[in-house]
Amino acid sequence: MTTYATLAQEARAHWAALHERPWIRVGTAICGKAAGAQEVLHALRRAVERRGIPATVTPVGCIGLCFAEPLVDIQKPGRPRIFYQKVTPHLAATLVEDYLLQDNPRPDLALGTLGGRVEGIAPLEEHPAWKPQVRIATRNCGTVEPANLAHYIANGGYQGLAKALTEMKPAQVIEEVTKSGLRGRGGAAFSTGAKWNFLARAPGPVKYILVNCEEGDPGAFNDKGILESDPFTLIEGCTIAGYATGATKGYVFIRHGHEGPITFTRKAIQEAYKAGLLGKNILGSAFSFDMEVALTGESYVSGEETALMEAIEGKRAMPRSRPPFPAQVGLWGKPSNINNVKTLSYVPEVVARGGAWFASIGTEKSKGTAIVCLSGQVARPGWYEVPFGLTLRRVVEDIGGGTGTGRPVKLLQTGGPLGGVLGAERLDIALDFDGMAQAGAIFGSGGIIVADTATCAVDLVRNLVAFCQFESCGKCFPCRLGFTHMLEVLDRIAAGQGRPSDLEAMRTIGQAMSLGSLCGHGQLGFNPVHSALRFCAEDFRIHLEERRCPTGACEPRLSLPKRTRPEPVGGWYARHSYAHH
């Protein structure tokens, strides 16, 4: 029988051995690969081998500082980690020569240190992009090798599950999660404890925990970031949710084509089964739980919870009517809970450290941290875990470094394409589920796209509506036709051919979509237009009255979205790994 004490002892020994020789970690998540990290990884391995240096070179996930990729950190025995940014293959070989062989840490090339000081190099803890962070769900990202169970356990992993199984009854776990104030991080911000209670009270021997990583929002990448950097924190959280609610199986629902998250999550699930952390009688207890990965296809609406269940059942991803709700009649007619990746990734620490500890972070109604994805016209794009209550100005200007173009911030697009737009005058509101909703936008799944004064709100909103029109599943005609009609109106306005009645026409369309659509995709469809009219009305006025774009950003022809998934023809499935799962 596997015990947690045995696993922890073995993991600590493995972790200690890693630190007995130089250890080089290379961020190879999607942002790192896009910047050339794979070539840097190969260059480091070749340089170490050529010089016969007894060093370990390990690919890790993203630590959140995407602006600095390819990011490499080198740790010598007994010394702090030194991070080097924007490393090239040539620079990688130079670092091996200078630091590993000559003991020159090259302060001129370093971004910062973690875990101690090195003369001439500032601690990363003092960097404006790192200093405000409180890393809970992302605590291991960029530090451990994804899907390496020993790395995860050596850093405190599975303490929460072990505590739940040996010291707590399922109802006590739900009580602890409720006490923490944890709210869903997928957009609705519903109480996680309350949601788990619904499922726990549902009768039946078969129940499901469904983990939503469709994450199709432009500007949101934190769910994928967790899965390709530290998938075990999600797997442990999902297993604890299963124990608390009496569920028997978990599905991790990932968008087709996101290879890193898919590969690492599958591998981590396999490792958990091998170690007795999934399957029958977990850690010698009477609790059994299974998990697997399910793929969404390429559909934004499949991230809606009932459409998600349709997709897992092999049907076209379209929303269902409610009631009944998933906790009563869910996947294959069985009681089910749908949780976001981020939500469940907090759970191991909530259980291990207590709900009161988590509730002590954040604001009165938004507890814990927010994982913000910063992109657009910002100097330091990345994903940052910060306590709720921080102002948007601190997030954008201090952490993100401002626009990076020299022009002032004009607006923020938050919460995905259906979230909305906030004007620069709202930068001083606090990061908070309710405060942002009152201000006219939503926090959603954490994406914040920064736009400077060269951006035209009409052009931005036209692009958002084009995305939503393309992604409508078509089931509800107010959504299907409403987005198409709204896009036609916006196209006309952008081209300087708008009519005086166009704004009122869009309001009428939006009202029909809100009343006549089954899911949020149609119900919230008018949000981007509504919020842009609120904060950037002058852009619309100039287009309509002066028949010109105030910034010159509006092109006569809009580049419409298109599918990026390879066409499944000519034996495509047979040639790819999807055929084997």
Coordinates of C-alpha atoms in Angstrom, one line a residue:
M1 CA 0.0 0.0 0.0
T2 CA 1.3 3.4 -1.0
T3 CA 1.5 5.9 1.9
Y4 CA 2.0 9.7 1.6
A5 CA 4.9 9.5 4.0
T6 CA 6.7 7.1 1.7
L7 CA 6.1 9.2 -1.4
A8 CA 7.2 12.4 0.4
Q9 CA 10.4 10.8 1.7
E10 CA 11.3 9.6 -1.8
A11 CA 10.4 12.9 -3.4
R12 CA 12.5 14.9 -0.9
A13 CA 15.5 12.7 -1.5
H14 CA 15.1 13.2 -5.3
W15 CA 14.8 17.0 -4.9
A16 CA 17.9 17.1 -2.6
A17 CA 19.9 15.2 -5.2
L18 CA 19.0 17.7 -7.9
H19 CA 20.6 20.4 -5.8
E20 CA 23.9 18.6 -5.4
R21 CA 25.0 19.7 -8.9
P22 CA 24.3 22.8 -11.1
W23 CA 20.7 22.8 -12.2
I24 CA 19.6 24.8 -15.3
R25 CA 15.9 25.3 -15.9
V26 CA 14.5 26.5 -19.2
G27 CA 10.9 27.8 -19.5
T28 CA 9.4 25.8 -22.4
A29 CA 5.7 26.5 -22.1
I30 CA 4.0 27.9 -25.2
C31 CA 5.3 31.5 -24.7
G32 CA 8.8 30.2 -24.3
K33 CA 8.6 28.0 -27.3
A34 CA 7.2 30.9 -29.4
A35 CA 10.3 32.9 -28.4
G36 CA 12.8 30.1 -29.2
A37 CA 13.1 28.2 -25.9
Q38 CA 13.4 24.8 -27.6
E39 CA 16.5 25.9 -29.5
V40 CA 18.0 27.4 -26.2
L41 CA 17.3 24.1 -24.4
H42 CA 19.2 22.2 -27.1
A43 CA 22.0 24.7 -27.1
L44 CA 22.4 24.4 -23.3
R45 CA 22.4 20.6 -23.4
R46 CA 25.1 20.6 -26.2
A47 CA 27.2 23.1 -24.3
V48 CA 27.1 21.2 -21.1
E49 CA 27.9 17.9 -22.8
R50 CA 30.7 19.4 -24.9
R51 CA 32.4 20.8 -21.8
G52 CA 31.7 17.6 -19.7
I53 CA 30.0 19.6 -17.0
P54 CA 28.0 17.5 -14.5
A55 CA 24.9 19.7 -14.7
T56 CA 21.2 18.9 -15.0
V57 CA 19.2 20.7 -17.7
T58 CA 15.4 20.6 -17.2
P59 CA 12.5 22.0 -19.2
V60 CA 10.0 23.6 -16.9
G61 CA 6.8 25.6 -17.5
C62 CA 6.1 29.3 -17.5
I63 CA 6.9 31.3 -14.3
G64 CA 4.6 34.0 -15.6
L65 CA 7.1 36.5 -16.9
C66 CA 6.3 35.9 -20.6
F67 CA 7.9 39.2 -21.6
A68 CA 11.3 37.8 -20.6
E69 CA 11.1 34.6 -22.7
P70 CA 13.2 32.6 -23.4
L71 CA 13.9 32.6 -19.7
V72 CA 16.7 30.5 -18.2
D73 CA 17.7 30.1 -14.6
I74 CA 20.8 28.6 -13.3
Q75 CA 21.3 27.4 -9.8
K76 CA 24.6 26.2 -8.4
P77 CA 24.7 24.0 -5.2
G78 CA 24.0 26.1 -2.2
R79 CA 23.4 29.3 -4.2
P80 CA 20.3 31.2 -5.4
R81 CA 18.6 30.8 -8.7
I82 CA 19.8 33.4 -11.3
F83 CA 17.4 34.2 -14.0
Y84 CA 18.5 35.3 -17.5
Q85 CA 16.0 36.8 -19.9
K86 CA 15.6 36.7 -23.7
V87 CA 18.3 34.1 -24.0
T88 CA 19.5 33.0 -27.4
P89 CA 21.3 29.8 -28.3
H90 CA 24.6 31.8 -28.5
L91 CA 23.9 33.4 -25.1
A92 CA 23.1 30.1 -23.6
A93 CA 26.6 28.7 -24.6
T94 CA 28.1 31.9 -23.2
L95 CA 26.4 31.4 -19.8
V96 CA 27.7 27.9 -19.6
E97 CA 31.2 29.1 -20.2
D98 CA 31.1 32.2 -18.0
Y99 CA 29.0 31.1 -15.0
L100 CA 29.4 27.3 -14.8
L101 CA 33.1 27.2 -15.8
Q102 CA 34.4 30.6 -14.8
D103 CA 32.0 31.3 -11.9
N104 CA 31.1 34.7 -13.4
P105 CA 27.3 35.1 -12.9
R106 CA 27.2 37.8 -15.6
P107 CA 25.2 40.4 -13.7
D108 CA 25.0 42.4 -17.0
L109 CA 22.8 39.7 -18.5
A110 CA 20.7 38.7 -15.4
L111 CA 17.1 39.6 -14.7
G112 CA 17.2 38.8 -11.0
T113 CA 17.7 36.1 -8.3
L114 CA 15.4 34.0 -6.3
G115 CA 16.2 32.5 -2.9
G116 CA 19.2 34.7 -2.0
R117 CA 21.4 37.5 -3.2
V118 CA 24.3 37.6 -5.7
E119 CA 26.4 40.7 -5.9
G120 CA 25.4 43.0 -8.7
I121 CA 22.1 41.3 -9.3
A122 CA 18.8 42.6 -7.9
P123 CA 16.5 40.0 -6.2
L124 CA 13.6 39.1 -8.4
E125 CA 11.4 39.7 -5.4
E126 CA 12.1 43.4 -5.9
H127 CA 11.2 43.4 -9.6
P128 CA 7.9 45.4 -10.1
A129 CA 6.4 42.5 -12.1
W130 CA 7.1 40.0 -9.2
K131 CA 6.9 42.1 -6.0
P132 CA 3.1 42.4 -5.6
Q133 CA 2.5 38.7 -6.4
V134 CA 1.2 36.1 -3.9
R135 CA 1.6 32.8 -5.7
I136 CA -0.8 30.1 -4.6
A137 CA -2.2 28.3 -7.6
T138 CA 1.0 29.2 -9.6
R139 CA 3.4 28.4 -6.7
N140 CA 5.2 25.7 -8.6
C141 CA 5.0 27.1 -12.1
G142 CA 8.4 27.5 -13.7
T143 CA 10.0 25.8 -10.7
V144 CA 9.1 22.1 -11.1
E145 CA 9.2 19.9 -14.2
P146 CA 5.6 19.5 -15.4
A147 CA 4.2 16.1 -14.8
N148 CA 7.2 15.1 -12.5
L149 CA 5.4 13.8 -9.5
A150 CA 8.5 13.8 -7.3
H151 CA 9.1 17.5 -8.0
Y152 CA 5.5 18.2 -7.1
I153 CA 5.4 16.2 -3.8
A154 CA 8.9 17.6 -2.8
N155 CA 7.3 21.1 -2.9
G156 CA 4.4 20.2 -0.6
G157 CA 2.2 18.5 -3.2
Y158 CA -0.5 16.1 -2.1
Q159 CA -0.4 17.3 1.6
G160 CA -3.9 18.6 1.1
L161 CA -5.3 15.3 -0.3
A162 CA -3.5 13.3 2.4
K163 CA -4.9 15.6 5.1
A164 CA -8.4 15.3 3.6
L165 CA -8.3 11.5 3.5
T166 CA -6.8 10.9 6.9
E167 CA -8.1 13.8 9.1
M168 CA -11.4 15.1 7.5
K169 CA -14.8 13.8 6.6
P170 CA -16.1 15.0 3.2
A171 CA -18.5 17.5 4.8
Q172 CA -15.5 19.0 6.7
V173 CA -13.7 19.5 3.4
I174 CA -16.7 21.4 1.9
E175 CA -16.9 23.4 5.1
E176 CA -13.2 24.4 4.8
V177 CA -13.6 25.4 1.2
T178 CA -16.7 27.4 2.1
K179 CA -14.9 29.1 4.9
S180 CA -12.1 30.1 2.5
G181 CA -14.6 32.2 0.4
L182 CA -13.2 30.6 -2.8
R183 CA -15.3 31.7 -5.8
G184 CA -15.2 30.1 -9.2
R185 CA -12.5 31.6 -11.5
G186 CA -14.2 30.8 -14.8
G187 CA -16.3 34.0 -15.0
A188 CA -19.5 33.5 -12.9
A189 CA -17.6 33.8 -9.6
F190 CA -20.1 31.5 -7.8
S191 CA -19.2 30.1 -4.4
T192 CA -17.2 26.9 -4.8
G193 CA -18.3 25.6 -1.4
A194 CA -22.0 26.1 -2.3
K195 CA -21.5 24.4 -5.7
W196 CA -19.9 21.4 -4.0
N197 CA -22.7 21.2 -1.5
F198 CA -25.2 20.9 -4.4
L199 CA -23.3 17.9 -5.7
A200 CA -22.7 16.3 -2.4
R201 CA -26.5 16.3 -1.6
A202 CA -27.4 14.8 -5.0
P203 CA -28.2 11.1 -4.7
G204 CA -26.6 8.4 -6.8
P205 CA -23.5 6.2 -6.8
V206 CA -22.0 7.9 -10.0
K207 CA -21.2 11.6 -10.0
Y208 CA -18.7 13.7 -12.0
I209 CA -16.3 16.5 -11.5
L210 CA -15.8 18.3 -14.9
V211 CA -12.8 20.6 -15.2
N212 CA -13.2 23.3 -17.8
C213 CA -10.1 24.2 -19.8
E214 CA -11.7 25.2 -23.1
E215 CA -10.3 28.7 -22.4
G216 CA -11.1 30.2 -25.8
D217 CA -11.2 33.8 -24.6
P218 CA -8.7 36.0 -26.6
G219 CA -6.3 37.3 -24.0
A220 CA -6.8 34.5 -21.4
F221 CA -4.1 31.8 -21.0
N222 CA -3.8 31.1 -17.3
D223 CA -5.7 27.8 -17.3
K224 CA -3.5 26.5 -20.1
G225 CA -0.5 27.9 -18.3
I226 CA -1.2 25.9 -15.1
L227 CA -1.7 22.7 -17.0
E228 CA 1.5 23.0 -19.0
S229 CA 3.5 24.1 -15.9
D230 CA 2.1 22.3 -12.9
P231 CA -0.8 19.9 -13.8
F232 CA -0.6 18.0 -10.5
T233 CA -2.0 21.0 -8.6
L234 CA -5.2 20.6 -10.7
I235 CA -5.3 16.9 -10.4
E236 CA -4.9 17.0 -6.6
G237 CA -7.6 19.7 -6.4
C238 CA -10.0 17.6 -8.6
T239 CA -9.4 14.5 -6.5
I240 CA -10.1 16.5 -3.3
A241 CA -13.3 17.8 -4.9
G242 CA -14.3 14.2 -5.8
Y243 CA -13.7 13.1 -2.2
A244 CA -15.7 16.0 -0.8
T245 CA -18.7 15.6 -3.1
G246 CA -18.8 11.8 -3.5
A247 CA -17.9 12.0 -7.2
T248 CA -16.4 9.0 -8.8
K249 CA -14.7 10.4 -11.9
G250 CA -13.2 13.6 -13.2
Y251 CA -12.8 14.9 -16.7
V252 CA -10.3 17.5 -17.7
F253 CA -11.9 19.2 -20.7
I254 CA -9.2 20.8 -22.9
R255 CA -9.5 22.6 -26.2
H256 CA -8.3 20.5 -29.1
G257 CA -4.9 21.5 -30.4
H258 CA -3.5 22.8 -27.1
E259 CA -0.7 20.3 -27.2
G260 CA 1.3 21.3 -24.1
P261 CA -1.7 21.2 -21.6
I262 CA -3.0 18.0 -23.2
T263 CA 0.3 16.2 -23.1
F264 CA 1.3 17.2 -19.6
T265 CA -2.1 16.6 -18.1
R266 CA -2.3 13.1 -19.6
K267 CA 1.2 12.3 -18.4
A268 CA 0.5 13.6 -14.9
I269 CA -2.7 11.5 -14.7
Q270 CA -0.7 8.4 -15.6
E271 CA 1.9 9.2 -13.0
A272 CA -0.8 9.7 -10.4
Y273 CA -2.3 6.3 -11.2
K274 CA 1.2 4.6 -10.9
A275 CA 1.7 6.2 -7.4
G276 CA -1.7 5.2 -6.1
L277 CA -3.0 8.8 -6.1
L278 CA -5.8 8.0 -8.6
G279 CA -7.8 4.8 -9.0
K280 CA -8.9 2.4 -6.3
N281 CA -8.4 3.0 -2.6
I282 CA -6.3 6.1 -2.9
L283 CA -3.4 6.2 -0.3
G284 CA -4.9 3.2 1.3
S285 CA -8.3 4.8 2.0
A286 CA -11.7 3.6 1.0
F287 CA -11.9 6.5 -1.5
S288 CA -11.6 5.7 -5.2
F289 CA -11.5 8.3 -8.0
D290 CA -10.7 8.2 -11.8
M291 CA -9.6 10.9 -14.1
E292 CA -9.1 11.4 -17.9
V293 CA -8.7 14.1 -20.4
A294 CA -11.5 14.9 -22.9
L295 CA -11.0 17.2 -25.9
T296 CA -13.4 19.9 -26.9
G297 CA -13.0 20.2 -30.6
E298 CA -12.5 23.8 -31.7
S299 CA -15.6 25.5 -30.3
Y300 CA -15.6 28.5 -28.0
V301 CA -19.2 27.8 -26.9
S302 CA -18.1 24.3 -25.7
G303 CA -16.7 26.1 -22.7
E304 CA -20.3 26.8 -21.6
E305 CA -21.0 24.2 -18.9
T306 CA -23.9 22.4 -20.5
A307 CA -22.3 22.5 -24.0
L308 CA -19.2 21.1 -22.4
M309 CA -21.2 18.0 -21.3
E310 CA -22.7 17.6 -24.7
A311 CA -19.2 17.6 -26.2
I312 CA -17.9 15.0 -23.7
E313 CA -20.9 12.8 -24.6
G314 CA -19.8 13.0 -28.3
K315 CA -22.5 15.4 -29.4
R316 CA -22.2 18.8 -31.1
A317 CA -21.3 21.4 -28.4
M318 CA -24.6 23.3 -27.9
P319 CA -26.1 24.5 -24.6
R320 CA -28.9 22.7 -22.9
S321 CA -32.0 24.3 -21.3
R322 CA -31.9 24.7 -17.6
P323 CA -33.4 23.5 -15.2
P324 CA -32.5 20.8 -14.6
F325 CA -29.1 22.0 -13.5
P326 CA -25.9 19.9 -13.8
A327 CA -25.7 19.1 -10.1
Q328 CA -29.0 17.3 -10.6
V329 CA -28.8 16.0 -14.2
G330 CA -25.4 16.4 -15.7
L331 CA -23.0 14.3 -17.8
W332 CA -24.8 11.3 -19.1
G333 CA -27.7 12.2 -16.8
K334 CA -25.6 11.9 -13.6
P335 CA -25.1 14.7 -11.1
S336 CA -22.1 16.8 -12.1
N337 CA -20.1 19.8 -11.1
I338 CA -18.2 22.0 -13.5
N339 CA -15.2 23.8 -12.1
N340 CA -12.5 26.0 -13.7
V341 CA -8.9 24.9 -13.7
K342 CA -7.8 27.8 -11.6
T343 CA -10.6 27.2 -9.0
L344 CA -9.5 23.6 -8.4
S345 CA -5.8 24.6 -8.4
Y346 CA -6.4 26.6 -5.3
V347 CA -8.0 23.7 -3.4
P348 CA -4.8 21.8 -2.3
E349 CA -3.5 24.8 -0.5
V350 CA -6.9 25.8 0.9
V351 CA -7.2 22.3 2.5
A352 CA -3.6 22.0 3.6
R353 CA -3.3 25.5 5.1
G354 CA -6.9 26.1 6.1
G355 CA -9.8 28.2 4.8
A356 CA -9.2 31.0 7.2
W357 CA -5.7 31.5 5.8
F358 CA -7.0 31.8 2.2
A359 CA -9.8 34.1 3.4
S360 CA -7.2 36.5 5.0
I361 CA -6.0 37.4 1.4
G362 CA -8.0 39.7 -0.9
T363 CA -11.1 41.8 -0.3
E364 CA -14.2 41.3 1.8
K365 CA -16.1 39.6 -1.1
S366 CA -13.3 38.5 -3.4
K367 CA -11.0 36.2 -1.4
G368 CA -7.6 35.0 -2.3
T369 CA -5.8 35.9 -5.5
A370 CA -6.5 36.7 -9.1
I371 CA -4.4 35.3 -11.9
V372 CA -4.3 38.2 -14.4
C373 CA -3.3 37.6 -18.0
L374 CA -1.8 40.9 -19.4
S375 CA -1.6 41.3 -23.1
G376 CA -2.1 43.8 -25.9
Q377 CA -0.1 47.1 -25.9
V378 CA 1.6 46.5 -22.6
A379 CA 5.4 46.5 -21.9
R380 CA 5.5 43.3 -19.8
P381 CA 2.9 40.8 -21.1
G382 CA 2.6 37.8 -18.9
W383 CA 0.4 36.1 -16.2
Y384 CA 0.6 37.3 -12.7
E385 CA -1.0 36.1 -9.5
V386 CA -1.9 39.0 -7.3
P387 CA -4.2 39.5 -4.3
F388 CA -7.7 40.8 -5.0
G389 CA -7.9 44.5 -4.0
L390 CA -4.9 45.7 -6.1
T391 CA -6.0 48.5 -8.3
L392 CA -6.1 48.0 -12.1
R393 CA -3.6 50.9 -12.3
R394 CA -1.0 49.0 -10.3
V395 CA -1.6 45.9 -12.4
V396 CA -1.2 47.7 -15.7
E397 CA 1.4 50.3 -14.8
D398 CA 3.5 48.7 -12.1
I399 CA 3.4 45.1 -13.1
G400 CA 2.8 45.5 -16.8
G401 CA 5.1 48.5 -17.1
G402 CA 2.4 50.6 -18.9
T403 CA 1.7 50.6 -22.6
G404 CA 5.3 50.3 -23.8
T405 CA 4.4 52.5 -26.8
G406 CA 4.8 55.8 -25.0
R407 CA 1.1 56.6 -25.6
P408 CA -1.3 56.7 -22.7
V409 CA -3.7 53.8 -21.9
K410 CA -7.1 54.4 -23.6
L411 CA -9.0 51.4 -22.5
L412 CA -8.9 47.9 -21.0
Q413 CA -10.8 45.0 -22.5
T414 CA -11.5 42.6 -19.7
G415 CA -13.1 39.2 -19.1
G416 CA -13.0 37.9 -22.7
P417 CA -14.9 39.1 -25.7
L418 CA -18.2 39.1 -23.9
G419 CA -16.7 40.9 -20.8
G420 CA -16.6 44.5 -21.9
V421 CA -14.4 47.6 -22.1
L422 CA -13.2 49.9 -19.3
G423 CA -12.0 53.4 -20.0
A424 CA -8.7 54.7 -18.6
E425 CA -10.6 56.8 -16.1
R426 CA -11.5 53.5 -14.3
L427 CA -7.9 52.4 -13.7
D428 CA -8.1 53.2 -10.0
I429 CA -10.9 50.7 -9.3
A430 CA -9.8 47.6 -7.4
L431 CA -9.4 44.2 -8.9
D432 CA -12.6 42.6 -7.5
F433 CA -15.4 40.5 -9.0
D434 CA -18.2 42.8 -7.8
G435 CA -16.4 46.1 -8.1
M436 CA -15.5 45.5 -11.7
A437 CA -19.0 44.4 -12.6
Q438 CA -20.4 47.6 -11.0
A439 CA -17.9 49.6 -13.1
G440 CA -19.3 48.1 -16.3
A441 CA -17.0 45.2 -17.1
I442 CA -16.3 41.8 -15.6
F443 CA -13.1 40.1 -14.4
G444 CA -14.1 36.8 -16.1
S445 CA -11.4 34.3 -16.4
G446 CA -8.6 36.9 -15.9
G447 CA -7.7 38.3 -19.3
I448 CA -6.9 42.0 -19.5
I449 CA -6.0 43.4 -23.0
V450 CA -4.4 46.8 -22.8
A451 CA -5.1 49.4 -25.6
D452 CA -3.4 52.7 -26.0
T453 CA -4.8 55.9 -27.6
A454 CA -4.0 54.7 -31.1
T455 CA -6.9 52.2 -30.7
C456 CA -10.3 53.0 -32.1
A457 CA -13.1 51.6 -29.9
V458 CA -15.3 51.0 -32.9
D459 CA -12.6 48.9 -34.5
L460 CA -11.9 46.9 -31.3
V461 CA -15.6 46.2 -30.7
R462 CA -16.1 45.2 -34.3
N463 CA -13.3 42.6 -33.9
L464 CA -14.9 41.3 -30.7
V465 CA -18.3 41.0 -32.2
A466 CA -16.8 39.3 -35.3
F467 CA -15.2 36.7 -33.0
C468 CA -18.5 36.1 -31.2
Q469 CA -20.5 35.9 -34.4
F470 CA -18.0 33.3 -35.7
E471 CA -18.2 31.3 -32.5
S472 CA -22.0 31.2 -32.1
C473 CA -23.1 27.6 -32.1
G474 CA -26.2 28.6 -34.0
K475 CA -28.7 26.9 -31.8
C476 CA -30.6 30.1 -30.7
F477 CA -31.6 32.3 -33.6
P478 CA -31.4 35.6 -31.5
C479 CA -27.7 34.8 -30.9
R480 CA -27.0 33.4 -34.4
L481 CA -28.7 36.3 -36.3
G482 CA -28.1 39.0 -33.7
F483 CA -24.3 38.8 -33.9
T484 CA -24.5 38.8 -37.7
H485 CA -26.7 41.8 -37.7
M486 CA -24.6 43.7 -35.1
L487 CA -21.5 43.0 -37.1
E488 CA -23.1 44.4 -40.2
V489 CA -24.0 47.6 -38.4
L490 CA -20.5 47.9 -36.8
D491 CA -18.9 47.3 -40.2
R492 CA -21.0 50.1 -41.7
I493 CA -20.1 52.5 -38.9
A494 CA -16.3 51.6 -39.2
A495 CA -16.5 52.4 -42.9
G496 CA -17.9 55.8 -42.2
Q497 CA -21.3 54.9 -43.6
G498 CA -23.2 54.6 -40.3
R499 CA -26.8 55.8 -40.0
P500 CA -28.3 57.9 -37.2
S501 CA -30.5 54.9 -36.1
D502 CA -27.6 52.4 -35.9
L503 CA -26.9 52.8 -32.1
E504 CA -30.5 52.2 -31.2
A505 CA -30.7 49.3 -33.7
M506 CA -27.8 47.6 -31.8
R507 CA -29.5 48.2 -28.5
T508 CA -32.6 46.5 -29.8
I509 CA -30.6 43.6 -31.2
G510 CA -28.8 43.2 -27.9
Q511 CA -32.0 43.2 -25.9
A512 CA -33.4 40.4 -28.1
M513 CA -30.2 38.4 -27.7
S514 CA -30.3 38.7 -24.0
L515 CA -33.9 37.6 -23.7
G516 CA -33.9 34.9 -26.3
S517 CA -30.6 33.0 -25.9
L518 CA -30.0 29.9 -23.8
C519 CA -26.5 30.7 -22.7
G520 CA -24.2 33.6 -21.9
H521 CA -22.8 33.7 -25.4
G522 CA -26.0 35.3 -26.6
Q523 CA -27.2 36.8 -23.3
L524 CA -24.0 38.9 -22.9
G525 CA -23.5 39.6 -26.6
F526 CA -24.3 43.3 -26.4
N527 CA -21.8 43.8 -23.5
P528 CA -18.8 44.9 -25.6
V529 CA -20.9 47.4 -27.6
H530 CA -22.7 48.7 -24.5
S531 CA -19.5 49.2 -22.5
A532 CA -17.7 50.8 -25.4
L533 CA -20.5 53.2 -25.9
R534 CA -20.3 54.1 -22.2
F535 CA -16.6 54.8 -22.1
C536 CA -15.7 55.6 -25.7
A537 CA -18.8 57.3 -27.0
E538 CA -16.7 60.0 -28.8
D539 CA -15.2 57.4 -31.1
F540 CA -18.7 56.4 -32.2
R541 CA -19.8 60.0 -32.6
I542 CA -16.9 60.9 -34.8
H543 CA -17.6 57.9 -37.0
L544 CA -21.3 58.6 -37.3
E545 CA -21.2 62.4 -37.6
E546 CA -17.8 63.2 -39.2
R547 CA -17.7 59.9 -41.1
R548 CA -14.0 59.2 -40.3
C549 CA -12.0 57.1 -37.8
P550 CA -10.5 59.3 -35.0
T551 CA -7.3 57.2 -34.9
G552 CA -7.1 55.9 -38.5
A553 CA -7.2 52.3 -37.1
C554 CA -10.4 51.2 -38.9
E555 CA -9.7 49.3 -42.1
P556 CA -12.5 49.2 -44.7
R557 CA -12.3 45.4 -44.7
L558 CA -12.2 43.4 -41.5
S559 CA -10.0 40.4 -41.2
L560 CA -12.5 37.8 -40.1
P561 CA -11.7 34.8 -37.8
K562 CA -11.0 31.4 -39.3
R563 CA -10.4 27.9 -38.0
T564 CA -6.8 27.0 -37.2
R565 CA -7.4 23.4 -36.5
P566 CA -5.9 21.1 -39.3
E567 CA -8.5 19.7 -41.6
P568 CA -9.2 16.1 -40.6
V569 CA -9.0 14.7 -44.1
G570 CA -6.8 12.2 -45.8
G571 CA -6.2 10.1 -42.8
W572 CA -5.3 13.0 -40.6
Y573 CA -6.6 11.4 -37.4
A574 CA -4.8 8.2 -38.1
R575 CA -1.5 10.1 -38.3
H576 CA -2.0 12.0 -35.0
S577 CA -2.1 10.9 -31.4
Y578 CA -5.8 11.8 -31.1
A579 CA -6.5 8.5 -32.7
H580 CA -5.1 6.7 -29.7
H581 CA -7.2 8.4 -26.9

